[in-house]
C-alpha positions as MATLAB code, in Angstrom:
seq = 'XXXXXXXXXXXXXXXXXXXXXXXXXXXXXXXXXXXXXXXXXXXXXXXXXXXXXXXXXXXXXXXXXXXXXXXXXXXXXXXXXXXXXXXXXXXXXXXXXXXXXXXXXXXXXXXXXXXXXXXXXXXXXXXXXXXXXXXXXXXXXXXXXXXXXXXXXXXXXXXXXXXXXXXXX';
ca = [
      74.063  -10.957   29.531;
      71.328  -13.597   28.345;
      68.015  -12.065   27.251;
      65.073  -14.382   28.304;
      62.003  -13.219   27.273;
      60.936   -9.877   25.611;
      58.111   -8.436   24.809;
      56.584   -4.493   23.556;
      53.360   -2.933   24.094;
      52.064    0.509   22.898;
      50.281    2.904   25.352;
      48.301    5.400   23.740;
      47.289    8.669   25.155;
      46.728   12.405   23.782;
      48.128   15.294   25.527;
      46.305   17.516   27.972;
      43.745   14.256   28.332;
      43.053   12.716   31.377;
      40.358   10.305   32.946;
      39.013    7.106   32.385;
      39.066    6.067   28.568;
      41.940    8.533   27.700;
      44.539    5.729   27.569;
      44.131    2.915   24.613;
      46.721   -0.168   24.877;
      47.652   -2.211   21.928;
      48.905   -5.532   23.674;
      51.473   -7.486   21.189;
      50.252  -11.084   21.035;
      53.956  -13.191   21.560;
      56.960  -12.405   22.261;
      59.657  -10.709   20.655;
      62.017  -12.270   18.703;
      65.377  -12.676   20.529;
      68.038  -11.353   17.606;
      69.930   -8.374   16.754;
      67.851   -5.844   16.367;
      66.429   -6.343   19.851;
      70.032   -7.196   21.471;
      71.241   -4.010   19.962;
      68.645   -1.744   21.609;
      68.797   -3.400   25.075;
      72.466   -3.194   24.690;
      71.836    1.046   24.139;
      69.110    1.067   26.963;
      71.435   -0.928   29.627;
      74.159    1.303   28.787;
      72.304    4.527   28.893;
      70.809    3.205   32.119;
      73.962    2.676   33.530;
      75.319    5.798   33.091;
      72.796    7.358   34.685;
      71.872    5.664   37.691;
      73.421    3.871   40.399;
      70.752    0.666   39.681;
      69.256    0.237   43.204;
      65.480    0.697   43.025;
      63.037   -0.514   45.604;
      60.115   -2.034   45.486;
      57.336   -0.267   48.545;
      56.218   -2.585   50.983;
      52.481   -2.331   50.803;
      50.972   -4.826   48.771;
      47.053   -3.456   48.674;
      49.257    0.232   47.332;
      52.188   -1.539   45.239;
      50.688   -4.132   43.233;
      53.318   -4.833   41.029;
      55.679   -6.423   43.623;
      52.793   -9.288   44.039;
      51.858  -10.177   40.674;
      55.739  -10.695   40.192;
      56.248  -12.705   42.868;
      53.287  -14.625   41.573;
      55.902  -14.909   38.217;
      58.287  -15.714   39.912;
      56.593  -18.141   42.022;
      55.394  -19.717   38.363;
      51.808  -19.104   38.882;
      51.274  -16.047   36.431;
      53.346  -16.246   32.909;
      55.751  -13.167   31.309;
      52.862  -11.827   29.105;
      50.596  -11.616   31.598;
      53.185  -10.337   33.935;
      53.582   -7.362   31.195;
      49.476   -6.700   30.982;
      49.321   -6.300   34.662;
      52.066   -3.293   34.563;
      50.505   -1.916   30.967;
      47.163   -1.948   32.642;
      48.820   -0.423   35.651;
      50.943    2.191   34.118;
      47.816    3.049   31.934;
      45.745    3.610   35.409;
      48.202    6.271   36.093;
      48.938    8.051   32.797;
      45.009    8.252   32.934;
      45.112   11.047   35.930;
      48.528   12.284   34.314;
      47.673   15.275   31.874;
      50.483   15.614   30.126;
      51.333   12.067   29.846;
      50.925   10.924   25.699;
      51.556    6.998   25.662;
      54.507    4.842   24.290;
      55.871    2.010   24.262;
      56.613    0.025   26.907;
      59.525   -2.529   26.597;
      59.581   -5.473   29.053;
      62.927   -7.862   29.300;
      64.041  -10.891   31.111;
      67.390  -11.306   31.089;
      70.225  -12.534   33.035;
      73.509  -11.590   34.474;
      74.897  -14.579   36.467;
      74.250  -15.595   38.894;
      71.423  -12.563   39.024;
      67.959  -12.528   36.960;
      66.472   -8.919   36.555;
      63.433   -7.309   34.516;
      63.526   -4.252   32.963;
      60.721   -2.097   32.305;
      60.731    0.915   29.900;
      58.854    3.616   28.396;
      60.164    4.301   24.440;
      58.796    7.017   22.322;
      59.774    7.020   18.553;
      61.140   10.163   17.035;
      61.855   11.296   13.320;
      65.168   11.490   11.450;
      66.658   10.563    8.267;
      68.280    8.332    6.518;
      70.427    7.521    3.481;
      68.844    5.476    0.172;
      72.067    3.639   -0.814;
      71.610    3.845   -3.855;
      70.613    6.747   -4.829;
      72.263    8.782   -1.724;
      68.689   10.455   -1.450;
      67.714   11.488    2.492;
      64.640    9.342    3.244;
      62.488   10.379    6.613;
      62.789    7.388    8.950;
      61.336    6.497   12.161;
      63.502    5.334   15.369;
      63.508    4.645   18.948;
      64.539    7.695   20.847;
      66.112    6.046   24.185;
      66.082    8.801   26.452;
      63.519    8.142   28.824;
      62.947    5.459   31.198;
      60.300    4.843   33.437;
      61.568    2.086   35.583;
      65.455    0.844   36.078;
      65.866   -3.266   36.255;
      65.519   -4.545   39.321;
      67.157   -7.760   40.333;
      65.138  -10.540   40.656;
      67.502  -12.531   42.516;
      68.398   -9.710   44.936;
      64.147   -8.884   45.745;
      63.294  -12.287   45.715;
      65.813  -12.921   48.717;
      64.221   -9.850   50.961;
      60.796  -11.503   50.249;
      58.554  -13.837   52.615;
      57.086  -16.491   50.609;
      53.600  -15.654   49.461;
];
């Protein structure tokens, strides 16, 4: 597995809100850094993924309905970039937590990456939650922030595999 490109944008959204200016985006300006930290996370996403699903999602046919699939052909055609690939599905996943009440933001994690001879892109909604840690030191519990990975909002898709069932656009 070969990460490509990564990237992490907040969604923010109060409870029982709705309508236009509920949700606020915070766009993050370049891309993450490919190291540890973020291998070790997509390493717990993929593998919580993978128990759960059987990693076949579609893609709906109707491109004036289902943007999405035609601003990533236009990625994968070269003629829109991965950043602005990842503003198109903040901007639409914020259209729709808009008329979602009970929808309250997140963080939405988009990766490239590669699994020979397939490319895929994986989309997904993190939320942080509290805990603790240890000081070493002084073996005090310290409050700490961290990503809860229990939800996700989209499984990857393979590029490789949608691209084929395409027409060219």
């Amino acid at each position: 597995m070969l990460i490509r490109q990564a990237t992490i944008h907040r969604l923010q959204k109060a409870a029982h809100t709705h309508g236009t200016g509920s949700v606020t985006t915070h766009l993050r300006e370049t891309n993450l850094p490919l190291d540890d930290t973020l291998v070790g996370v997509f390493r717990e996403l993929l593998a919580l993924y993978n128990r759960s699903s059987d990693s076949s999602g579609t893609f709906g046919e109707n491109p004036t309905v289902h943007v999405f699939p035609v601003q990533l052909q236009k990625h994968l055609n070269g003629r829109l970039g991965f950043r602005e690939l990842t503003i198109v599905a903040v901007d639409l996943i914020a259209h729709h937590m808009a008329s979602a009440r009970l929808a309250n933001g997140g963080y939405a994690l988009f990766v490239r990456y590669a699994e020979p001879p397939n490319e895929f892109f994986l989309i997904a909604m993190l939320k942080l939650k509290s805990g603790a840690g240890i000081d070493e030191e002084s073996l005090q519990l310290l409050p700490t922030l961290s990503i809860d990975l229990d939800l996700l909002v989209l499984p990857p898709g393979s590029w490789t595999r949608w691209n084929v069932r395409q027409p060219s656009r």
